[in-house]
Coordinates of C-alpha atoms and ligand atoms in Angstrom, one line a residue:
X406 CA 0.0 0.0 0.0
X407 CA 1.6 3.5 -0.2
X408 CA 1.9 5.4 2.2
X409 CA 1.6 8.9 3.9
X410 CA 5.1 9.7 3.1
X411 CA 4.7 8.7 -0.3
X412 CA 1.9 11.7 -0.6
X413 CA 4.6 13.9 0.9
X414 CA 7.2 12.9 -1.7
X415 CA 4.5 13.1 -4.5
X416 CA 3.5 16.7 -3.2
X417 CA 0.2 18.2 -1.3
X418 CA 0.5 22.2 -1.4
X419 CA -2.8 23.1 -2.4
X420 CA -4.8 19.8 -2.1
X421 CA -7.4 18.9 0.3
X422 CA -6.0 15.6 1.8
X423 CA -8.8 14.1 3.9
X424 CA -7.3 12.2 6.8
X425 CA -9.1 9.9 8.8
X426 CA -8.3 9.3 12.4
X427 CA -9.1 7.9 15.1
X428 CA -10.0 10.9 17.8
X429 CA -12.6 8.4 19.9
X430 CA -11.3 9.7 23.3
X431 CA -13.2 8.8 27.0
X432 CA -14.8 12.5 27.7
X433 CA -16.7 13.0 30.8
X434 CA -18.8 16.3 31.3
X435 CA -17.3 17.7 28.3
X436 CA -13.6 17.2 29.4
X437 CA -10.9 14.8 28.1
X438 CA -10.3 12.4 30.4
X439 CA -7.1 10.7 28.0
X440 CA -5.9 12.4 25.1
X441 CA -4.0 9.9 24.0
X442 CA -5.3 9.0 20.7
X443 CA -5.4 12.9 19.7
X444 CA -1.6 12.6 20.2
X445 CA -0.9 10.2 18.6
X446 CA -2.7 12.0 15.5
X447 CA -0.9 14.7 15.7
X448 CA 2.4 13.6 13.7
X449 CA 0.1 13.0 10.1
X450 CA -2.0 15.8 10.7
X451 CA 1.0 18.4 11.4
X452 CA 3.3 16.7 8.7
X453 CA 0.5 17.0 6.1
X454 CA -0.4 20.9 7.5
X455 CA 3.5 21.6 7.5
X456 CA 4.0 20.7 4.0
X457 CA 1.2 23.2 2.6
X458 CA -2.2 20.5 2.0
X459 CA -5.1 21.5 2.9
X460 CA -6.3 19.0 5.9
X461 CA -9.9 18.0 6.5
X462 CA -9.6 15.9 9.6
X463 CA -12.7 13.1 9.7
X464 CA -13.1 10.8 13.0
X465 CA -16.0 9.5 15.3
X466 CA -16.6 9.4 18.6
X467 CA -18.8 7.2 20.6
X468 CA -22.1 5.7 19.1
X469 CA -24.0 8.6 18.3
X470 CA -26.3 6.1 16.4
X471 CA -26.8 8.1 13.3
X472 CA -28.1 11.2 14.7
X473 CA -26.5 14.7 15.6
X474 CA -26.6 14.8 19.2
X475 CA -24.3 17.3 21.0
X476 CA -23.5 14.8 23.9
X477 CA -21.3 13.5 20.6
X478 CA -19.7 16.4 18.9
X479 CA -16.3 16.4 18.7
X480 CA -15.8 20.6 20.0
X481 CA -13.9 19.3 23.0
X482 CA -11.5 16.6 20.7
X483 CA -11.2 20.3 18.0
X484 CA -10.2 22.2 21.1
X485 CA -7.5 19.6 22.2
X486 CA -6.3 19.0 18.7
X487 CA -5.5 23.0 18.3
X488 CA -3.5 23.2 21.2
X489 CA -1.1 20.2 20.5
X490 CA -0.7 21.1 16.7
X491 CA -0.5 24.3 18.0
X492 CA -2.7 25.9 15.2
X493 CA -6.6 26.5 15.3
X494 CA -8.1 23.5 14.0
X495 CA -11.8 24.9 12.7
X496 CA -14.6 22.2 13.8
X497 CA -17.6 22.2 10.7
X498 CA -20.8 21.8 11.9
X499 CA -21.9 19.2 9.8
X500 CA -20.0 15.8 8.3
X501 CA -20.1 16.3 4.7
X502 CA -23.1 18.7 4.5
X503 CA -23.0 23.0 3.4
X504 CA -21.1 23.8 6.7
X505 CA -18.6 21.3 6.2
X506 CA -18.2 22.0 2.3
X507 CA -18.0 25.5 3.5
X508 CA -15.4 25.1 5.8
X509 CA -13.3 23.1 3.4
X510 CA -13.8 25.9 0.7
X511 CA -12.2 28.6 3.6
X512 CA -9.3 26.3 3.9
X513 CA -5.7 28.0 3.0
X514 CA -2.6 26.2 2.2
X515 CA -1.8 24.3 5.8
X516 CA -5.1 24.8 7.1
X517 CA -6.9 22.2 9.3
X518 CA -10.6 21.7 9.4
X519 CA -11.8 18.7 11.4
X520 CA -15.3 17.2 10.4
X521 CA -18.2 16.7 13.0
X522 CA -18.4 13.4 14.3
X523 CA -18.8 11.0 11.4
X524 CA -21.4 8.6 12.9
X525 CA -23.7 11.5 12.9
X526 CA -24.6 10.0 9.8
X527 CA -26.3 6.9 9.9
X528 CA -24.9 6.2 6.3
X529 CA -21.5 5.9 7.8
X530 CA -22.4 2.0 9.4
X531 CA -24.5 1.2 7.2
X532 CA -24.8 -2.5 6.0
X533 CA -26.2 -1.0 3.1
X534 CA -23.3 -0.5 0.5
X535 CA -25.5 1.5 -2.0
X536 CA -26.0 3.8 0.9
X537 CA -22.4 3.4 2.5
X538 CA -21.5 4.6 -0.5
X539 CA -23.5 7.3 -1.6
X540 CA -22.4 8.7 1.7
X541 CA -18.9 8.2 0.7
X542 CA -19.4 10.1 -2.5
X543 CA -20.1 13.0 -0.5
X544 CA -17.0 12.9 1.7
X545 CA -14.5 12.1 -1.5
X546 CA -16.1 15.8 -3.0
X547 CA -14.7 17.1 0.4
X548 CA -11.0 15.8 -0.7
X549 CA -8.2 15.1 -3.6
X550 CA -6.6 12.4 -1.8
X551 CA -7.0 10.0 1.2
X552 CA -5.0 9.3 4.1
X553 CA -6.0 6.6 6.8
X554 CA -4.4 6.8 9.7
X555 CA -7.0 5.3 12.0
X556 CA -5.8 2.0 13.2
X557 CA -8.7 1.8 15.2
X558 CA -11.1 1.7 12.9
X559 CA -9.6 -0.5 10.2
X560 CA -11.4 -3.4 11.1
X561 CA -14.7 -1.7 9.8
X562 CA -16.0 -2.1 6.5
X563 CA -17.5 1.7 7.2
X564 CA -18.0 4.8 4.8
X565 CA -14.8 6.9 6.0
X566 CA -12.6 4.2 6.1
X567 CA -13.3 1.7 3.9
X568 CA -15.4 3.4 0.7
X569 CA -13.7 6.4 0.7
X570 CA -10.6 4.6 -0.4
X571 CA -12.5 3.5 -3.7
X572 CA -13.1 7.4 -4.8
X573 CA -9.5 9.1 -3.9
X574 CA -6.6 8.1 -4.1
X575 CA -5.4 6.2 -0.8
X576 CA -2.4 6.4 1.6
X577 CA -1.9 4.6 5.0
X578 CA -0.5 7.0 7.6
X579 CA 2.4 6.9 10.2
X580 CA 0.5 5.3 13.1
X581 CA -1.4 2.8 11.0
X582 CA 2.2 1.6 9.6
X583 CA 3.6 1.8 13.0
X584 CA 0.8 -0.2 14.6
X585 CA 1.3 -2.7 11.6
X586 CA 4.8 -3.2 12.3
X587 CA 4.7 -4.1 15.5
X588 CA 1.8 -6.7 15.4
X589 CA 3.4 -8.8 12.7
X590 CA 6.4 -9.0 15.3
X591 CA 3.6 -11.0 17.3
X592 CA 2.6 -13.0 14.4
X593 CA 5.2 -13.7 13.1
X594 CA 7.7 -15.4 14.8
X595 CA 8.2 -13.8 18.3
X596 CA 10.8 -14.4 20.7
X597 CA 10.0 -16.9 23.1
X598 CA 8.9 -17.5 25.4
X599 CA 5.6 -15.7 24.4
X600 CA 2.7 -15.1 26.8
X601 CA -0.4 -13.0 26.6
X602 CA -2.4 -11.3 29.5
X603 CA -6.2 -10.8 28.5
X604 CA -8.6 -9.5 31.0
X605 CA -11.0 -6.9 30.5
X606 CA -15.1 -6.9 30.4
X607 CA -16.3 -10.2 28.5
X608 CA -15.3 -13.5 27.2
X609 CA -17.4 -13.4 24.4
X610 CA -15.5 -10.1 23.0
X611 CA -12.3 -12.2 23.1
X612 CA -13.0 -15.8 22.3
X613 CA -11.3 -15.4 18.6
X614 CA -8.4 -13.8 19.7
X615 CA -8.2 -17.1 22.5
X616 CA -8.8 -19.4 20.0
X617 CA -6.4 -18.1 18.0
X618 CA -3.4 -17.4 19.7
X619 CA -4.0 -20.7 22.1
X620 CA -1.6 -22.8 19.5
X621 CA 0.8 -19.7 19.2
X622 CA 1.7 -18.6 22.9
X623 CA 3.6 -20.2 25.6
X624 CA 1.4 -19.2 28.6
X625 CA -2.1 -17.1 28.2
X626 CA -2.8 -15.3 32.1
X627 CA -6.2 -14.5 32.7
X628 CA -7.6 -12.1 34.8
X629 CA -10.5 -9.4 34.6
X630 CA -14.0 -9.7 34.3
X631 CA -13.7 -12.9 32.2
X632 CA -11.5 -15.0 34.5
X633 CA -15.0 -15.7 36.3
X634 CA -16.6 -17.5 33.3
X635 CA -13.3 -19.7 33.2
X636 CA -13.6 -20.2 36.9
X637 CA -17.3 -21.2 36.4
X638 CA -16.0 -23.3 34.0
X639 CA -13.9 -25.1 36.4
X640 CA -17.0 -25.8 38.6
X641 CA -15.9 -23.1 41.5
X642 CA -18.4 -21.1 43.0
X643 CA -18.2 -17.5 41.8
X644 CA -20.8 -15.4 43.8
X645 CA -22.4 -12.4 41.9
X646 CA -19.3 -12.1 39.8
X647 CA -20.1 -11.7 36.3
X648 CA -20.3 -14.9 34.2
X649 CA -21.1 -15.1 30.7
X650 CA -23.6 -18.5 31.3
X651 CA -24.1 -19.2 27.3
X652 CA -20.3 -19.2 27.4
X653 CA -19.6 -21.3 30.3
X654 CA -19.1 -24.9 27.6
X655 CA -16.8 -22.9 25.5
X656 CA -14.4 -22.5 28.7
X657 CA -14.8 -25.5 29.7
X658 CA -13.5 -26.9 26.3
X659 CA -11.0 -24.3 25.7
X660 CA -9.3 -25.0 29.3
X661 CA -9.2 -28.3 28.1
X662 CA -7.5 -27.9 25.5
X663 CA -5.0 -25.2 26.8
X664 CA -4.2 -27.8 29.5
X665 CA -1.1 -25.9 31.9
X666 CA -0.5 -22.9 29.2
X667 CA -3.4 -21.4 30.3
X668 CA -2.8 -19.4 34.2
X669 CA -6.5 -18.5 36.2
X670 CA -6.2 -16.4 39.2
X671 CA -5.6 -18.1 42.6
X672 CA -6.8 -15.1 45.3
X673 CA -9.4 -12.3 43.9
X674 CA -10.5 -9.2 45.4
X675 CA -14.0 -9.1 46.0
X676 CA -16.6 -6.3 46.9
X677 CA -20.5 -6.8 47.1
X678 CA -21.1 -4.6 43.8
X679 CA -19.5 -2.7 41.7
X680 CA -19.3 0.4 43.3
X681 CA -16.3 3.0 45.0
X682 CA -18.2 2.1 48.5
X683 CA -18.3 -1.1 48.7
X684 CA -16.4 -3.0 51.8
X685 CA -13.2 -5.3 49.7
X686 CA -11.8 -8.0 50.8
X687 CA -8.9 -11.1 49.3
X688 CA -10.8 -14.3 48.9
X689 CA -9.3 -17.3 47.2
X690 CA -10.8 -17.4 43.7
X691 CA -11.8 -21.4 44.5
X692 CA -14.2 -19.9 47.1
X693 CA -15.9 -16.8 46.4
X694 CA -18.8 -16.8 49.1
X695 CA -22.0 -16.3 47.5
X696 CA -23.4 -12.5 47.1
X697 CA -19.8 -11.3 46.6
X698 CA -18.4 -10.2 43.3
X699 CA -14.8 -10.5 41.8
X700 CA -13.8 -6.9 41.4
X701 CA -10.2 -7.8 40.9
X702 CA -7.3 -10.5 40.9
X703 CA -5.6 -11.0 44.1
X704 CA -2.0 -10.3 45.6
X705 CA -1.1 -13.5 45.1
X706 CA -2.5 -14.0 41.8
X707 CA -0.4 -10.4 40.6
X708 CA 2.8 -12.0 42.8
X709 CA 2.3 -15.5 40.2
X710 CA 1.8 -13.5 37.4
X711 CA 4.7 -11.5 37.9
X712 CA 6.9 -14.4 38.4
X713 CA 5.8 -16.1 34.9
X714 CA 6.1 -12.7 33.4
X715 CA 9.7 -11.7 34.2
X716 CA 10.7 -14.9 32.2
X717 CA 8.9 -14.1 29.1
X718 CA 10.7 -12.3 25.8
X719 CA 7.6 -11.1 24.4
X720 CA 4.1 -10.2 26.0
X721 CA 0.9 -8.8 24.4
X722 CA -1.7 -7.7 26.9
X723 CA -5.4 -6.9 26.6
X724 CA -7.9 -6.0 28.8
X725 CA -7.7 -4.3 32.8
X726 CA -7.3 -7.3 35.4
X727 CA -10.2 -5.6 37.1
X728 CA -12.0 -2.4 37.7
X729 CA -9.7 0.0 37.4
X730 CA -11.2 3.2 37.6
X731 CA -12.2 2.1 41.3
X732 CA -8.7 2.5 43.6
X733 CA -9.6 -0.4 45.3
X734 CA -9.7 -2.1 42.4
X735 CA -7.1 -1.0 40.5
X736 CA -4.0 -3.2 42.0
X737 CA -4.2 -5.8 39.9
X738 CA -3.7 -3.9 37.0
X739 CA -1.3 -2.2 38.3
X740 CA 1.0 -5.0 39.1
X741 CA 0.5 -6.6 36.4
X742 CA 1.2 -3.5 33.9
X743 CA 4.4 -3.0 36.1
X744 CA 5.4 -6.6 35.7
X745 CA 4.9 -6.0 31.5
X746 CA 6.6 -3.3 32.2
X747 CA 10.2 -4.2 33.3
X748 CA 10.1 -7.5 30.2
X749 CA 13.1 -7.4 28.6
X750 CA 11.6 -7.5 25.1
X751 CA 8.8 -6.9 23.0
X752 CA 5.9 -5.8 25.3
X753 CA 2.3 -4.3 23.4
X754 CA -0.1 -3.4 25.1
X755 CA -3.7 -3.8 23.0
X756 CA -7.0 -1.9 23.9
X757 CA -8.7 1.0 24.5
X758 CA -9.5 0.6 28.4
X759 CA -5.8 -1.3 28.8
X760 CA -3.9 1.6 27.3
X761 CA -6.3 3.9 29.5
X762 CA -5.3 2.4 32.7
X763 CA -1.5 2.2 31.5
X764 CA -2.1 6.6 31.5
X765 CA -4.3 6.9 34.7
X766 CA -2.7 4.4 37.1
X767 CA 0.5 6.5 36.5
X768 CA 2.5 3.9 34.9
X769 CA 5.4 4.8 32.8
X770 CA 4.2 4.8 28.5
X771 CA 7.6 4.7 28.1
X772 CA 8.3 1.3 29.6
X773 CA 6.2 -0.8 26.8
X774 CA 7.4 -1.0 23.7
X775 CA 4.3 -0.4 21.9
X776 CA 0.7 1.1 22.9
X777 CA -1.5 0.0 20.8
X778 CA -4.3 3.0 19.8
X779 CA -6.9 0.2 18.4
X780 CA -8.0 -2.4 20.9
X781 CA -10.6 -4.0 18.2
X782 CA -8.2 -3.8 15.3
X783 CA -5.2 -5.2 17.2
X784 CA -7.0 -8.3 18.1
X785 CA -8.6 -8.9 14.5
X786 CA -5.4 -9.0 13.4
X787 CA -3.7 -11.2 15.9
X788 CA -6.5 -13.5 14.4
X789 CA -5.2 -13.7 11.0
X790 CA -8.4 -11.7 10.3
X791 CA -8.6 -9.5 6.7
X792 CA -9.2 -5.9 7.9
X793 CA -11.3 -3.9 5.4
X794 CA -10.2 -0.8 5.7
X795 CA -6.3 -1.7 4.8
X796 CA -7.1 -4.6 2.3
X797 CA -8.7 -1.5 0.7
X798 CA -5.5 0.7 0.4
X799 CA -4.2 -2.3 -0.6
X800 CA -5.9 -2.8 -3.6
X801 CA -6.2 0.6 -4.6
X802 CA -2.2 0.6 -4.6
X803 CA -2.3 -2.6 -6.7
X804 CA -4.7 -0.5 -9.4
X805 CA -2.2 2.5 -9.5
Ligands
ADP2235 P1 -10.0 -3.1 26.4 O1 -10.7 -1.8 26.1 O2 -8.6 -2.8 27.0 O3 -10.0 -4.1 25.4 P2 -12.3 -4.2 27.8 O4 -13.2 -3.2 27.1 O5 -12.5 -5.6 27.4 O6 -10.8 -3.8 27.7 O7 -12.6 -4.2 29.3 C1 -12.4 -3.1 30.2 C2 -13.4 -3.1 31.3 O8 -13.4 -4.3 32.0 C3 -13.0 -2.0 32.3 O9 -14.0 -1.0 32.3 C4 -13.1 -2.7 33.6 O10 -13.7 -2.0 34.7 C5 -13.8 -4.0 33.3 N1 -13.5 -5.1 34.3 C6 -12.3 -5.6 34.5 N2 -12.4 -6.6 35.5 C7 -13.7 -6.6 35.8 C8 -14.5 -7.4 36.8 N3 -13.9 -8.3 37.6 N4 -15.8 -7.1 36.9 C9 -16.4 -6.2 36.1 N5 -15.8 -5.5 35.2 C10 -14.4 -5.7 35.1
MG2236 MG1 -12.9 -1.4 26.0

């Protein structure tokens, strides 16, 4: 596929380049709460600005389900993006509509407009590809050339970043090659010993990714919300914790099969909801008493995981080993990110929540040798799964 820096090399002064990103940050009441995938936007955006194109900026944020509803708009992410390109990035009022063509006809050479939040259009997820791509017809008159730099949003056959890259002229940026760099360093043939850490919300999100890397890693640790199914599995009482039920016979079948490689928790941390207030306490995860919920993994369980951990050469992890956001139930995570932390190695972290918690529990970016921005996209691909919206650039390089 070519790439951003083959635009560069080609030329932009003067042409609209739209840019797709991914800007989908956690706001709450209007403020930022991580900013990390603006930054990480910045480097296309300003290289594009710097050398003279003309730079509509097009991302989504949450599920606005079709419909322009403030609680969506992306004024905050516009305000953010100004100060760290350090330039006033313009916010259009519509996606492709008179505001936003507007806006796009006031751009000067290095100007940056960004779009309103794409899924403001219902068009933009539409199964429908007549009307995926009418939509798409709309955004291309917006543009001379395309630039995709949202890694994570390539694994979504969607308007602005798949269609698009039928009508202009396509170019895969700096973070999407980055991301793609290091994630065939997993598939391919990684140092070994290899071991995963998935935790996070549900089993059912992750069962591919299990099932696929199962035959590939030497140990898979599992912790978070979804450790309880695979206790369940087991036959171990779990209390209130949350168990996936209609899941419960795929555990049991993929424990079998994982035999030793895969590592449960042996202590958990438990509270009676989940809630800031709620009176904690260690239990051993074989013996969760009944009306308590599994809120986190225990001391032990981060002490065993640490231990397996500072023998591997590579690690990819996904998903918090509990609730995070709650202090009380943030150690797991913490320990185990720390543990990632000081491998000697290739270390990725995978997932929106995962590379949250790496920011708010204070742990050192620097330490991991790659942050993954798309939590969906990197686990598709650790699948061996085709992701539309760079099969796409593909293919339009191959027609060039
Ligand atoms: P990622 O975005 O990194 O892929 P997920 O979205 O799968 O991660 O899961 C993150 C969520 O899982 C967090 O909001 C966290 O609070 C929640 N979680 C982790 N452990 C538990 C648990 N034991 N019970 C309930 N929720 C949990
Ligand atoms: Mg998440």
């Amino acid at each position: 596929m070519k790439t951003v820096d083959d635009l560069l090399t080609e030329g932009v002064r003067g042409l609209h380049v739209l840019v797709r990103s991914d800007l989908n940050v956690p706001i709450d009441n209007g403020r930022i709460t991580d900013d990390g995938r603006i930054r990480a936007s910045v480097p296309v955006i300003g290289a594009l600005s710097k050398a003279g194109a003309r730079v509509v900026v097009c991302a989504h944020l949450g599920r606005p389900r079709g419909v322009a509803d403030p609680r969506f708009s992306l004024a905050p992410v516009a305000a953010r993006l100004s100060e760290l390109l350090g330039r006033h990035v313009a916010l259009a009022g519509d996606v492709a509509g008179p505001n936003a063509l507007e806006a796009v006809d006031a751009l000067t050479d290095g100007g940056v407009v960004l779009l309103e939040n794409v899924r403001f259009e219902s068009a933009e997820t539409s199964r429908d590809d007549a009307e995926r791509g009418r939509f798409a017809d709309r955004l291309a008159e917006l543009a001379d050339r395309y630039v995709d730099d949202a890694f994570g949003a390539v694994h979504r056959r969607h308007a602005s970043v798949y269609d698009i890259a039928q009508r202009l002229p396509g170019y895969a940026g700096t973070l999407v090659l980055r991301e793609l760099s290091v994630l065939r360093g997993l598939t391919g043939s990684p140092d070994r010993p290899y071991l995963v850490v998935l935790g996070g919300a549900k089993v059912s999100d992750k069962l591919a990714v299990i099932e696929a890397l199962l035959p590939r890693v030497d140990r898979l640790l599992v912790g978070g919300a979804m450790c309880f199914t695979f206790l369940a599995a087991q036959g171990r009482s779990v209390g209130s914790s949350r168990v996936e039920p209609d899941m419960v016979d795929t555990c049991v079948d993929l424990l079998r099969r994982a035999g030793d490689s895969l590592l449960l928790p042996v202590d958990v941390v438990v509270g009676d909801e989940l809630s800031a207030d709620t009176e904690s306490e260690v239990v051993e995860a074989a013996a969760i008493p009944d009306g308590r919920m599994g809120l986190d993994i225990g001391p032990r369980t981060v002490a065993e995981f640490a231990t397996v951990l500072s023998g591997a050469h590579t690690v990819f992890w996904n998903g918090p080993m509990g609730v995070f956001e709650i202090p009380a139930f943030a150690s797991g995570t913490r320990g185990v990110a720390a543990a990632i932390a000081s491998v000697r190695g290739l270390t990725v972290v995978g997932g929106g929540d995962s590379a949250a918690a790496v920011r708010q529990l204070g742990i050192d970016e620097s330490a991991f040798g790659h942050i993954s921005t798309g939590g969906g996209a990197s686990l598709e691909f650790l699948e061996g799964r085709t992701l539309p919206g760079l099969a796409v650039l593909d293919e339009d390089a191959g027609r060039r």
